[in-house]
Coordinates of C-alpha atoms and ligand atoms in Angstrom, one line a residue:
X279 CA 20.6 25.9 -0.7
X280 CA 22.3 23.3 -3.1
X281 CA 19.5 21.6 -3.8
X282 CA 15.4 21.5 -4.6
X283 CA 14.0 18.2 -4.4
X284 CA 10.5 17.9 -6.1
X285 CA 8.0 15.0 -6.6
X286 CA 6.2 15.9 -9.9
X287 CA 2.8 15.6 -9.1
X288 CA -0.3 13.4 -10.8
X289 CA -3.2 15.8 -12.6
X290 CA -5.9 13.3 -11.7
X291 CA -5.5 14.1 -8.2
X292 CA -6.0 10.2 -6.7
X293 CA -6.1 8.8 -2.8
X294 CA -2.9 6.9 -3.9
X295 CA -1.1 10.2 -4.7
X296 CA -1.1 11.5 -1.5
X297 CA -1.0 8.4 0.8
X298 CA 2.4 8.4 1.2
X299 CA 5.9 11.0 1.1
X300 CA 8.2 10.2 -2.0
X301 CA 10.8 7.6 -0.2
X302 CA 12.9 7.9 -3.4
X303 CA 13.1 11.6 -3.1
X304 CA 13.7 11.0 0.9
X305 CA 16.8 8.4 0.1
X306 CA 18.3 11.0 -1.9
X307 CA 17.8 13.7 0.6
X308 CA 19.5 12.0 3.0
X309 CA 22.2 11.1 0.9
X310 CA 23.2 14.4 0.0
X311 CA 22.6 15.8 3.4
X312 CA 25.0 13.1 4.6
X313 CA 27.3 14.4 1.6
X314 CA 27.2 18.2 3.3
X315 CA 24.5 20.1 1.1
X316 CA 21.6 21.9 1.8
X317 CA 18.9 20.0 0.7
X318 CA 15.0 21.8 0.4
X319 CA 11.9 19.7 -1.0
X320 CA 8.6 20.1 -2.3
X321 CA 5.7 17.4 -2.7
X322 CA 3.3 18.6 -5.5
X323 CA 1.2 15.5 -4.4
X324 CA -0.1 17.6 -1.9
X325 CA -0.7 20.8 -2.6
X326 CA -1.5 20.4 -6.7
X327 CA 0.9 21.8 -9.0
X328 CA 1.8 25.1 -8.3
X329 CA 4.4 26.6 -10.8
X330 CA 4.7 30.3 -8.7
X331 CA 5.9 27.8 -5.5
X332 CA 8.4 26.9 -8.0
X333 CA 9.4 30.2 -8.6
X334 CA 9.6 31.1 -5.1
X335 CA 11.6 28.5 -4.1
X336 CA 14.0 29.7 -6.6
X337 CA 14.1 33.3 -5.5
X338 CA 14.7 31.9 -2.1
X339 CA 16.7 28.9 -1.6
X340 CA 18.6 29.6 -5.3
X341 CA 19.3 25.9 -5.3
X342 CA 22.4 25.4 -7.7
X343 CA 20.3 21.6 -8.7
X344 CA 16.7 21.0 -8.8
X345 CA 16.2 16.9 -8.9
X346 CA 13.0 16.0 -10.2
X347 CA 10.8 12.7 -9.5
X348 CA 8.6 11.4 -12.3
X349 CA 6.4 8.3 -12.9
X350 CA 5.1 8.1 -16.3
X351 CA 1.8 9.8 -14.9
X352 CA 3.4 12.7 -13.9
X353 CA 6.4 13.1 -16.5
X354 CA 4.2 16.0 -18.5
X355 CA 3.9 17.8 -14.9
X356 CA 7.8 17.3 -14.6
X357 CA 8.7 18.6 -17.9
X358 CA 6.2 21.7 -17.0
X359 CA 8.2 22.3 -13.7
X360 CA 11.7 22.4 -15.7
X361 CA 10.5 24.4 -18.3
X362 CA 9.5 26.8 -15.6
X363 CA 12.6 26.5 -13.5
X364 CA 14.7 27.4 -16.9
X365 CA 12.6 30.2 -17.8
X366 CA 13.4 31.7 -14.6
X367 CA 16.8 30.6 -13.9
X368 CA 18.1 28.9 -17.0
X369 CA 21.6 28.6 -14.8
X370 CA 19.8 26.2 -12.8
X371 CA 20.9 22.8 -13.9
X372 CA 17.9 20.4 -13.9
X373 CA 18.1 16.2 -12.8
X374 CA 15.3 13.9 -13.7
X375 CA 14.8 10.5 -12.3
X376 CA 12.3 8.0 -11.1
X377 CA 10.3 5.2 -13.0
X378 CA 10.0 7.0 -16.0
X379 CA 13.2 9.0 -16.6
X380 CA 14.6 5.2 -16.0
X381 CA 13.1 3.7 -18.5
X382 CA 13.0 6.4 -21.2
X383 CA 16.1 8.4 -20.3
X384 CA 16.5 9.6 -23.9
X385 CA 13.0 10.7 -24.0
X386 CA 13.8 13.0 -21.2
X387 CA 16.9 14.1 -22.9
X388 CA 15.2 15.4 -26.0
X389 CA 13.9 18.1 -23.7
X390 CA 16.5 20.8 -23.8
X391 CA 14.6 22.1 -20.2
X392 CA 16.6 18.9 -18.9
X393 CA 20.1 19.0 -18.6
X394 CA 20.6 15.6 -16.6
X395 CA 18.8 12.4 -16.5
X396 CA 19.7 9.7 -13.8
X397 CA 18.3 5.6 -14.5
X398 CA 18.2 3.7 -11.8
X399 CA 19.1 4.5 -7.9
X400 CA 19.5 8.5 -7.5
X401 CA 21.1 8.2 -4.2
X402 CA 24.6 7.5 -5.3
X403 CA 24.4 10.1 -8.6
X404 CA 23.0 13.2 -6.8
X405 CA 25.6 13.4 -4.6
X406 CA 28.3 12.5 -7.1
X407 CA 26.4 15.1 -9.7
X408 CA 26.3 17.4 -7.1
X409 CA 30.0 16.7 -6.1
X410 CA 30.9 17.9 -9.7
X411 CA 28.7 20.8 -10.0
X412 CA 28.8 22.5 -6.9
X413 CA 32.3 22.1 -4.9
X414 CA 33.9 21.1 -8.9
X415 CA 35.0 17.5 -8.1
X416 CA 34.8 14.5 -10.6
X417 CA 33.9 14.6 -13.7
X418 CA 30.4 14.0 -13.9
X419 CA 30.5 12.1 -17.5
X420 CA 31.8 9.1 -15.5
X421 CA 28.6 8.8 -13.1
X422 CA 26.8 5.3 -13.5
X423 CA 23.3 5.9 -14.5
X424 CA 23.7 9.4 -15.6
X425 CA 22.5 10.6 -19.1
X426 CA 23.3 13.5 -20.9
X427 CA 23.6 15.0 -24.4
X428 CA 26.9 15.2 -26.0
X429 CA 28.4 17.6 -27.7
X430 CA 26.3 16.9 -31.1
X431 CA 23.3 16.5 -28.8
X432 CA 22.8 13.0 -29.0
X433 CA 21.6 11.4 -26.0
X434 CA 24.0 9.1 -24.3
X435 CA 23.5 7.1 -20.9
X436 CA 25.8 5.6 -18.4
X437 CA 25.5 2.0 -17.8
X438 CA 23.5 1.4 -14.3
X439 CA 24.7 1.6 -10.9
X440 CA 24.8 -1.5 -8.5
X441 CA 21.6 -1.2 -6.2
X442 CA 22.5 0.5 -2.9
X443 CA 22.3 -2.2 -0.1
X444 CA 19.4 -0.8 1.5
X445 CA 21.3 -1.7 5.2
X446 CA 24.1 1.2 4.2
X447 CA 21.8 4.1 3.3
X448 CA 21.3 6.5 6.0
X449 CA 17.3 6.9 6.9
X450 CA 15.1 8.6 4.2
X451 CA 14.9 12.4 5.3
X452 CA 11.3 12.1 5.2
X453 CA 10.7 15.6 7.8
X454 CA 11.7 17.5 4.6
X455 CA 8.0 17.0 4.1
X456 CA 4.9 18.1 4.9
X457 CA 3.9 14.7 7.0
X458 CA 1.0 16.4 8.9
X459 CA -0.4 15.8 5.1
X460 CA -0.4 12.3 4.4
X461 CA -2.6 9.2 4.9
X462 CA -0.1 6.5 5.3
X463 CA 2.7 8.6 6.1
X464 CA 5.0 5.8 7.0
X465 CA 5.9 4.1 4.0
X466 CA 9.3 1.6 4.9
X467 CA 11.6 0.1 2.7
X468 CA 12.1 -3.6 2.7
X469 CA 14.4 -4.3 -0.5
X470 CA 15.9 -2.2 -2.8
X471 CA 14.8 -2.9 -6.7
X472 CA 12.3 -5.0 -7.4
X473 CA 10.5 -8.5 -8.0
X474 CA 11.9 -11.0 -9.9
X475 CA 8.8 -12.5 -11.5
X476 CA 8.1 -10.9 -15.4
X477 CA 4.1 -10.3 -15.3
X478 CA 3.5 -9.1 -18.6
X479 CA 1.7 -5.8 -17.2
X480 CA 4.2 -4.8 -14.4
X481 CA 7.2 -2.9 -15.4
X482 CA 9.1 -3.3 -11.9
X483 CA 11.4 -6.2 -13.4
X484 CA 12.6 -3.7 -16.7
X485 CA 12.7 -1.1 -14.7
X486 CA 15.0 -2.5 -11.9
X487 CA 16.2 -4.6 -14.9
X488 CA 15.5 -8.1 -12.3
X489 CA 17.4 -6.4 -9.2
X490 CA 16.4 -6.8 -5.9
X491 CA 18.9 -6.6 -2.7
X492 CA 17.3 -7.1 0.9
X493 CA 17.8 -5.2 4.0
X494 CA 18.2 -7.3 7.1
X495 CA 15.6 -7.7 9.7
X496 CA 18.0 -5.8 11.9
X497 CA 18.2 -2.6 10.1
X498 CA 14.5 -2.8 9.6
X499 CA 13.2 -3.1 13.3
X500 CA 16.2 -0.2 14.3
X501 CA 14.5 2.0 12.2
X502 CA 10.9 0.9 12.9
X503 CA 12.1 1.6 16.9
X504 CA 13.3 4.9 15.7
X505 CA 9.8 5.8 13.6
X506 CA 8.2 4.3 17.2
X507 CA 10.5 6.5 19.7
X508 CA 11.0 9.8 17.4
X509 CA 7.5 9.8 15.8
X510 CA 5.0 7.5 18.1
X511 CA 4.7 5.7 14.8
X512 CA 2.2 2.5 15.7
X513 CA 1.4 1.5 11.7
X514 CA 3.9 1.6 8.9
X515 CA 3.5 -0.4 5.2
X516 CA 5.9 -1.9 3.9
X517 CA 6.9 -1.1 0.2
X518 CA 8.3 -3.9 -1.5
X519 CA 6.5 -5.4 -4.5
X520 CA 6.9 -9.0 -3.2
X521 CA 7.4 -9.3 0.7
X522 CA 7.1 -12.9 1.1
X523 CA 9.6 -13.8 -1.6
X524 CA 12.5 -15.3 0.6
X525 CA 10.7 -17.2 3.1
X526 CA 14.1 -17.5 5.5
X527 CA 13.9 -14.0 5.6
X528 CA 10.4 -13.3 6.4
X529 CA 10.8 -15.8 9.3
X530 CA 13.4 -14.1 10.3
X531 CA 11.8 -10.3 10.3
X532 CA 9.0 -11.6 11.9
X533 CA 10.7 -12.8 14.9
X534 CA 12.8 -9.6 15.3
X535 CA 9.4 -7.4 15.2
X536 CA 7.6 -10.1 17.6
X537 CA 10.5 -8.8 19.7
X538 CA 9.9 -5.7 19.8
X539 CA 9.2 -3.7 23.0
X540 CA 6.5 -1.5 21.3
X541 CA 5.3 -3.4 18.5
X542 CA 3.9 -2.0 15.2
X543 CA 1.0 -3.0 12.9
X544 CA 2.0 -2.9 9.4
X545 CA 1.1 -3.8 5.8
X546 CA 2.4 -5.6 2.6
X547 CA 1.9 -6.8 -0.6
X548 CA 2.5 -10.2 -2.2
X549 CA 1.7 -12.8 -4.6
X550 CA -0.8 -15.6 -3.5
X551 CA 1.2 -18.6 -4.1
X552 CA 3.9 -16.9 -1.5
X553 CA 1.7 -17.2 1.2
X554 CA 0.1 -20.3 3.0
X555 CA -1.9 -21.0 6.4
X556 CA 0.6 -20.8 8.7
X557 CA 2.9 -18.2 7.3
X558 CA 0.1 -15.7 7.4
X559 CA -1.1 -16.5 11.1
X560 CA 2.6 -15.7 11.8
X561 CA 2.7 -12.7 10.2
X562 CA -0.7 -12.0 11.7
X563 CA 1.3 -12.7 15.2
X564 CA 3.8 -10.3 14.3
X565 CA 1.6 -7.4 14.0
X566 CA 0.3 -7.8 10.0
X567 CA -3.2 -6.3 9.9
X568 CA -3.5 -5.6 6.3
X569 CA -2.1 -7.6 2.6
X570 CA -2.5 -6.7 -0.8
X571 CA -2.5 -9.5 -3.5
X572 CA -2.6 -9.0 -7.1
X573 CA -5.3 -11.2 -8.3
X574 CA -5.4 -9.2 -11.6
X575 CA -8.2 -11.7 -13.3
X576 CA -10.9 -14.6 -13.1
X577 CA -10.0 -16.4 -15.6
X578 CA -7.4 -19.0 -15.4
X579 CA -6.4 -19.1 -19.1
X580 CA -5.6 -14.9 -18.6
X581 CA -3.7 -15.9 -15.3
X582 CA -1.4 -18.6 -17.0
X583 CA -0.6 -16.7 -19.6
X584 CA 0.0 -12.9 -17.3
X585 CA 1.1 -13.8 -14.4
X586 CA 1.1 -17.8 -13.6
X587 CA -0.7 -18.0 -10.4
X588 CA -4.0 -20.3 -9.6
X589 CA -7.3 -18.7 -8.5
X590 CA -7.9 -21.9 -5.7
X591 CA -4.2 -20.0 -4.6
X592 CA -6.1 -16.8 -4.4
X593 CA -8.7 -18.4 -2.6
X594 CA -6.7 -20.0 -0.4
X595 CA -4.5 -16.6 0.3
X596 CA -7.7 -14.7 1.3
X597 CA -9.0 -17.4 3.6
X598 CA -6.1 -18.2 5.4
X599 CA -5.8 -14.2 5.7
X600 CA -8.9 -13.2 6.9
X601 CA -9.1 -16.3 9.7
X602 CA -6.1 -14.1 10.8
X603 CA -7.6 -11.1 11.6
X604 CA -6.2 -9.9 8.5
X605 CA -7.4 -7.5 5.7
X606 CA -7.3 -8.9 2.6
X607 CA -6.9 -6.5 -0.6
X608 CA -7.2 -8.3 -4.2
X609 CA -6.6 -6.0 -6.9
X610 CA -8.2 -6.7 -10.7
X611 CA -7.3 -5.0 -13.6
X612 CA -9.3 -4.8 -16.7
X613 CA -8.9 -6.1 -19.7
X614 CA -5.9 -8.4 -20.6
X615 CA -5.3 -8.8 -24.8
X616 CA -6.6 -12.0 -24.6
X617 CA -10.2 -10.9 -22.7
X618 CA -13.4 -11.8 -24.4
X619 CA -16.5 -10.8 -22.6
X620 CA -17.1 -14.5 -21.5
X621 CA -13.1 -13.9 -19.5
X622 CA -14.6 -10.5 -17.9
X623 CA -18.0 -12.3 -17.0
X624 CA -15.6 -14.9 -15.2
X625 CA -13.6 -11.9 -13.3
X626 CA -16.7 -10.6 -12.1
X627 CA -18.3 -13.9 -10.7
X628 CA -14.5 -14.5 -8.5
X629 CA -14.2 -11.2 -7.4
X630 CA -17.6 -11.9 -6.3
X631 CA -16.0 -15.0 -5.0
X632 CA -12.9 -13.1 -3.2
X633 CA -15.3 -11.0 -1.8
X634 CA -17.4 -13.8 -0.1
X635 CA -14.5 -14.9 1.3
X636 CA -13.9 -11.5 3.2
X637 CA -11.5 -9.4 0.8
X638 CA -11.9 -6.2 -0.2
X639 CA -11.8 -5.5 -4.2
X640 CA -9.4 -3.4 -5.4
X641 CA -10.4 -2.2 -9.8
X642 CA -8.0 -0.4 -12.1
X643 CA -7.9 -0.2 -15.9
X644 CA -5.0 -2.2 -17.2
X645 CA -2.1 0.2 -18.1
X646 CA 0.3 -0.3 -21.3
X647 CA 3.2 1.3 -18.7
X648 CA 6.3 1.5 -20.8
X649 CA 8.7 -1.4 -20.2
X650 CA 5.7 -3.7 -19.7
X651 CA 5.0 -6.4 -22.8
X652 CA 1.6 -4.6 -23.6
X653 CA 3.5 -1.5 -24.6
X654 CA 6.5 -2.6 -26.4
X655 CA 5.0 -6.0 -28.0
X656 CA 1.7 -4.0 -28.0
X657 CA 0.6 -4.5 -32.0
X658 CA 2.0 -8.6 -31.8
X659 CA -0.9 -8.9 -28.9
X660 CA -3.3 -6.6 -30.9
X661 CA -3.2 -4.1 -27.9
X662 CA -4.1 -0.5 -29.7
X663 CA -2.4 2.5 -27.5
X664 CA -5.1 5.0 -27.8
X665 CA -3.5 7.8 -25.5
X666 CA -0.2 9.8 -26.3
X667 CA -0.6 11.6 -23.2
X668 CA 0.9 10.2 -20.8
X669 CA -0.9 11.8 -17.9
X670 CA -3.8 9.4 -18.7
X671 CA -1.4 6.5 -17.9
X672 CA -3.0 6.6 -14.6
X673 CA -4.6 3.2 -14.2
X674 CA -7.7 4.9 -14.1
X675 CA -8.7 6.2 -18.0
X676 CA -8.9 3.3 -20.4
X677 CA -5.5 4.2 -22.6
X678 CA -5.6 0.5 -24.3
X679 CA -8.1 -1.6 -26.4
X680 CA -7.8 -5.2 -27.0
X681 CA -8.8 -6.9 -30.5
X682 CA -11.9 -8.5 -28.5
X683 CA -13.1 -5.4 -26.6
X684 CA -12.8 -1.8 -27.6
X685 CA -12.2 1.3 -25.3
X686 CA -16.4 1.8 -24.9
X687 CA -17.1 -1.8 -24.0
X688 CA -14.2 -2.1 -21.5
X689 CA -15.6 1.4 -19.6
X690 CA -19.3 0.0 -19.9
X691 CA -18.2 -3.5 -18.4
X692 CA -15.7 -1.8 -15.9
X693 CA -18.4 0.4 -14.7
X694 CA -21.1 -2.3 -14.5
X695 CA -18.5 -4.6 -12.2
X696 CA -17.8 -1.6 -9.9
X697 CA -21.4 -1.0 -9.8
X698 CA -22.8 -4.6 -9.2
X699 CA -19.7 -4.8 -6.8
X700 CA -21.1 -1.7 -5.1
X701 CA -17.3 -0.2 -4.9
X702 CA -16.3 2.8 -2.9
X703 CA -15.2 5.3 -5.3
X704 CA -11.6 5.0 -4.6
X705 CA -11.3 1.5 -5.0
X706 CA -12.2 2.0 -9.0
X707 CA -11.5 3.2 -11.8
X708 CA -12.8 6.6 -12.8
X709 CA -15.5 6.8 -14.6
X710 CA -15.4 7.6 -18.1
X711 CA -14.2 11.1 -19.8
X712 CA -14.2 13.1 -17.2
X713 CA -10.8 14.1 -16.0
X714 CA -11.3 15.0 -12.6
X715 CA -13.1 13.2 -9.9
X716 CA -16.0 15.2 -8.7
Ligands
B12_1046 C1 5.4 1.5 -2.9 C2 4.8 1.8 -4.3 C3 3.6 2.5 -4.3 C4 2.9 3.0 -3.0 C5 3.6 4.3 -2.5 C6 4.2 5.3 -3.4 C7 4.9 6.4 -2.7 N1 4.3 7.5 -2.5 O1 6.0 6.2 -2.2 C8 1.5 3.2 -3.5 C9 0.7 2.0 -3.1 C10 0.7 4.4 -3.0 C11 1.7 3.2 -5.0 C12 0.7 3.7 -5.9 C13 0.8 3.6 -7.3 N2 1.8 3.1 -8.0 CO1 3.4 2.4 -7.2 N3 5.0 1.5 -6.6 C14 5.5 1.3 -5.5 C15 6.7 0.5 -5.6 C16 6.3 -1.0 -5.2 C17 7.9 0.9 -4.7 C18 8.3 2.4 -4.8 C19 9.2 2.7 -3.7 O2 8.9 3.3 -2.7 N4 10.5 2.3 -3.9 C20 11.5 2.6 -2.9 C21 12.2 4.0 -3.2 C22 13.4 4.2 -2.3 O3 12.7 3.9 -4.5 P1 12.1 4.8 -5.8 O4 10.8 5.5 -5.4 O5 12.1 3.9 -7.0 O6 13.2 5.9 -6.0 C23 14.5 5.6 -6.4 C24 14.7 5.7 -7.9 O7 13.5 5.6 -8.7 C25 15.4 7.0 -8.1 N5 14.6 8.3 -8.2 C26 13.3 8.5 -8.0 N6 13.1 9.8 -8.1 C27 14.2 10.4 -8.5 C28 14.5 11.8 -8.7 C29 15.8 12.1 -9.1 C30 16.1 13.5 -9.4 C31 16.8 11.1 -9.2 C32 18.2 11.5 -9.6 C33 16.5 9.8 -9.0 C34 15.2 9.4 -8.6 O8 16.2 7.1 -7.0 C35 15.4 6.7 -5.8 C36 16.4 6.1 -4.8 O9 17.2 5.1 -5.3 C37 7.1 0.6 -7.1 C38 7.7 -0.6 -7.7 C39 9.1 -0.7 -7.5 N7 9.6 -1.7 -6.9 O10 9.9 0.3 -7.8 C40 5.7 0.9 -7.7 C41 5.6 1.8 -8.9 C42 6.5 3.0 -8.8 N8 4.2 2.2 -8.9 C43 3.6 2.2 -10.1 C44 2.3 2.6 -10.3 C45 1.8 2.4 -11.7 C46 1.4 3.0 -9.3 C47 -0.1 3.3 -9.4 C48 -0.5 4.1 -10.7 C49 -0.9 2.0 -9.2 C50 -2.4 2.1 -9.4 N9 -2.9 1.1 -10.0 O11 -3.1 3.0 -9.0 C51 -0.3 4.2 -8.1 C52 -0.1 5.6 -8.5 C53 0.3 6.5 -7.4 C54 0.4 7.9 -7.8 N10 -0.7 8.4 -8.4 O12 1.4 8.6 -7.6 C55 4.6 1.9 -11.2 C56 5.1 3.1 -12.0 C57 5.3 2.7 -13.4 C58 5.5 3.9 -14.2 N11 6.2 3.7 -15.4 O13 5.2 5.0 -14.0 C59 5.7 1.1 -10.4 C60 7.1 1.1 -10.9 C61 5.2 -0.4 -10.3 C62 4.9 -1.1 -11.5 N12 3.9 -2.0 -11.4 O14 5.3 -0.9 -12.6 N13 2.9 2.7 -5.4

């Protein structure tokens, strides 16, 4: 084998872990299959880290490259499978990427386990890494996105690759996984990059740096009729941060899946002033059953300044959804730097509001993700980072207290919403200390 493909996996095992294979992990594969390696993967998602898998798949596939997929959740869990892979096989050469790697490439450098860090799309770079290393053509210094350590040690990255058009990149390999495993199984790409808008807590605009590039309709519903015909795939979501952005394009997408012989329900998230009335009955027509919107807060004065949207828009949005038939999913995050407990008292009465209207409630701590305003301007909007471990940055453990509200009071008032909200356990955020859910 060339090459072991493994999604680091999260230590709070989570419903959101293991809805879905790693796409990003599935691009590359079928990249370098494309290419002519031997490509073998692993999901840690779903079975739990499991170092002695690791070593296993080393005695047996001897993969020349492992490539390595980390979030900032699971980055310690990445930097535990390298260090295993190197004290096993040090030949092995060792690849991260993913949200985290991207944004802190030089943080993954400083771990001599890592030979190779890739920011930005991995499609292009394993199979030009891979190139170099295994069959000895290129150089791989010249690979856009690539970081190493020079010869003194120092860090150095690449500048960033142009996003892949999503239209030219063969279909993710997802059968390298186990897909008998996972919830939503069918997870299908929409755009490449990201969302243009710069909410203060997202870091999807720093880490695709404001990218985005859309696939057409056409090569969407080609492989939504191959998922149907191969697979007997009937539901698939949608992964973009922002579906309704281009509204030409949605109009167009819908019409090609209206088309379809053997239609397909799917799912999406958006922003509420993207949608209106009559785009969501037509998306409704076109097989939508389920959208998520970021509400994120109550109160208008914490919208403006985050995120810019109006609550009458998130109203509206969940109205016009569920009249539909559709399921409407508004997340909330608590606390913004500018909460006071009179904000968090107004988040509670509209989620009590959204509710009414027929949405379901979605509750997650706010995280200071790297790349996001709350970490890097974090002491200009008295935001105190209280974790170093970045395994907590989970969206469910309270990692950040605000100069109104401290880490006890946010728990106490996230717990009491969940509670007077009478949320599933999934839907909220774990409840304090404990690092496992029961
Ligand atoms: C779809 C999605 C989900 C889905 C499905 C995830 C899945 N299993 O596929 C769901 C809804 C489940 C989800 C959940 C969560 N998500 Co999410 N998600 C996304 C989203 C919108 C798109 C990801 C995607 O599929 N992209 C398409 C594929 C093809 O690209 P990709 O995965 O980025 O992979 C490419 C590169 O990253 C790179 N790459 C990736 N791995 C590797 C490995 C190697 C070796 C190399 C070389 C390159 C490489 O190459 C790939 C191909 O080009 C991104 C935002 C975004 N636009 O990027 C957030 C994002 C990844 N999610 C994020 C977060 C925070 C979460 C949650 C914690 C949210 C929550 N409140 O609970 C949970 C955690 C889930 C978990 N515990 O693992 C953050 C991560 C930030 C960070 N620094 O870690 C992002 C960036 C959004 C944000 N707001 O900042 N998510």
């Amino acid at each position: 084998m060339d090459v072991t493909l493994i999604n680091a996996p999260v230590t709070l095992r989570n419903e959101h872990a293991r809805l879905s294979p790693p796409l990003g992990l599935a691009y590359i594969a079928s990249a370098l299959l494309d290419d002519g390696f031997g490509v073998s993967a692993i999901d840690f998602n779903v079975s739990g880290l499991n170092l002695r898998r690791v070593d296993s798949v080393l005695a047996n596939d001897r993969p020349a490259v492992v490539g390595i997929s980390a979030t900032t959740e699971t980055f310690p869990n990445a930097l535990a499978i390298a260090g295993r892979i190197k004290e096993r096989e040090p030949g092995t050469v060792v690849v991260l990427g993913g949200a985290h790697p991207t944004i802190r490439p030089e943080e993954a450098l400083a771990e001599t386990d890592v030979d190779f860090v890739v920011a930005g799309p991995g499609e292009r770079a394993m199979v030009e890494l891979c190139r170099a290393l295994v069959r000895g053509e290129g150089a791989a210094g010249d690979i856009a996105g690539l970081g190493f350590r020079v010869q003194d040690g120092t860090p150095h990255v690449n500048p960033r690759a142009e996003l892949p058009h999503p239209d030219e990149l063969p279909l993710p390999a997802r059968e390298l996984f186990p897909l008998e495993f996972y919830k939503d199984t069918w997870n299908v790409l929409t755009a490449t990059g990201s969302c243009p808008y710069r909410c203060s807590f997202c870091s999807a605009s720093s880490l695709w740096q404001g990218r985005r590039r859309m696939r057409s309709p056409g090569s969407i519903v080609a492989e939504l009729e191959h998922l149907v015909t191969a697979h007997g795939v009937d539901r698939v979501f949608f992964t973009d941060d922002i579906f309704t952005l281009n509204r030409r394009w949605v109009g167009e997408l819908l019409d090609a899946l209206r088309a379809m012989e053997r239609p397909v329900r799917w799912g999406c998230a958006t922003r509420v002033d993207l949608v209106d009335a009559e785009l969501v009955s037509a998306m409704a027509e076109a097989g939508c059953t389920g959208i998520q919107f970021g509400v994120e807060s109550g109160s208008q004065e914490v919208l403006d300044s985050v995120k810019g949207i109006e609550k009458a828009q998130a109203l509206e949005a969940v109205r016009a959804s569920v009249t539909a038939g559709i399921d409407a999913v508004c997340s909330f995050m608590i606390p913004f730097p500018q909460d006071t407990h009179a904000t968090l008292a107004e988040s509670l009465a509209f989620m009590r509001e959204v509710r009414a209207a027929g949405a379901r409630i979605f509750l997650s701590y706010t995280c200071p993700y790297p790349g996001t305003l709350f970490f890097e301007d974090a002491e200009k909007l008295g935001v105190r980072i209280l974790s170093d471990r970045w395994d907590e940055f989970d969206a469910k453990h309270v990692v950040m207290e605000t100069a109104n509200l401290s880490a006890e009071e946010i728990r106490e008032t996230a717990e009491a919403m969940a509670a007077e909200l009478g949320m599933h356990r999934s839907d909220m955020p774990t409840i304090s200390g404990t690092h496992r859910l029961p």
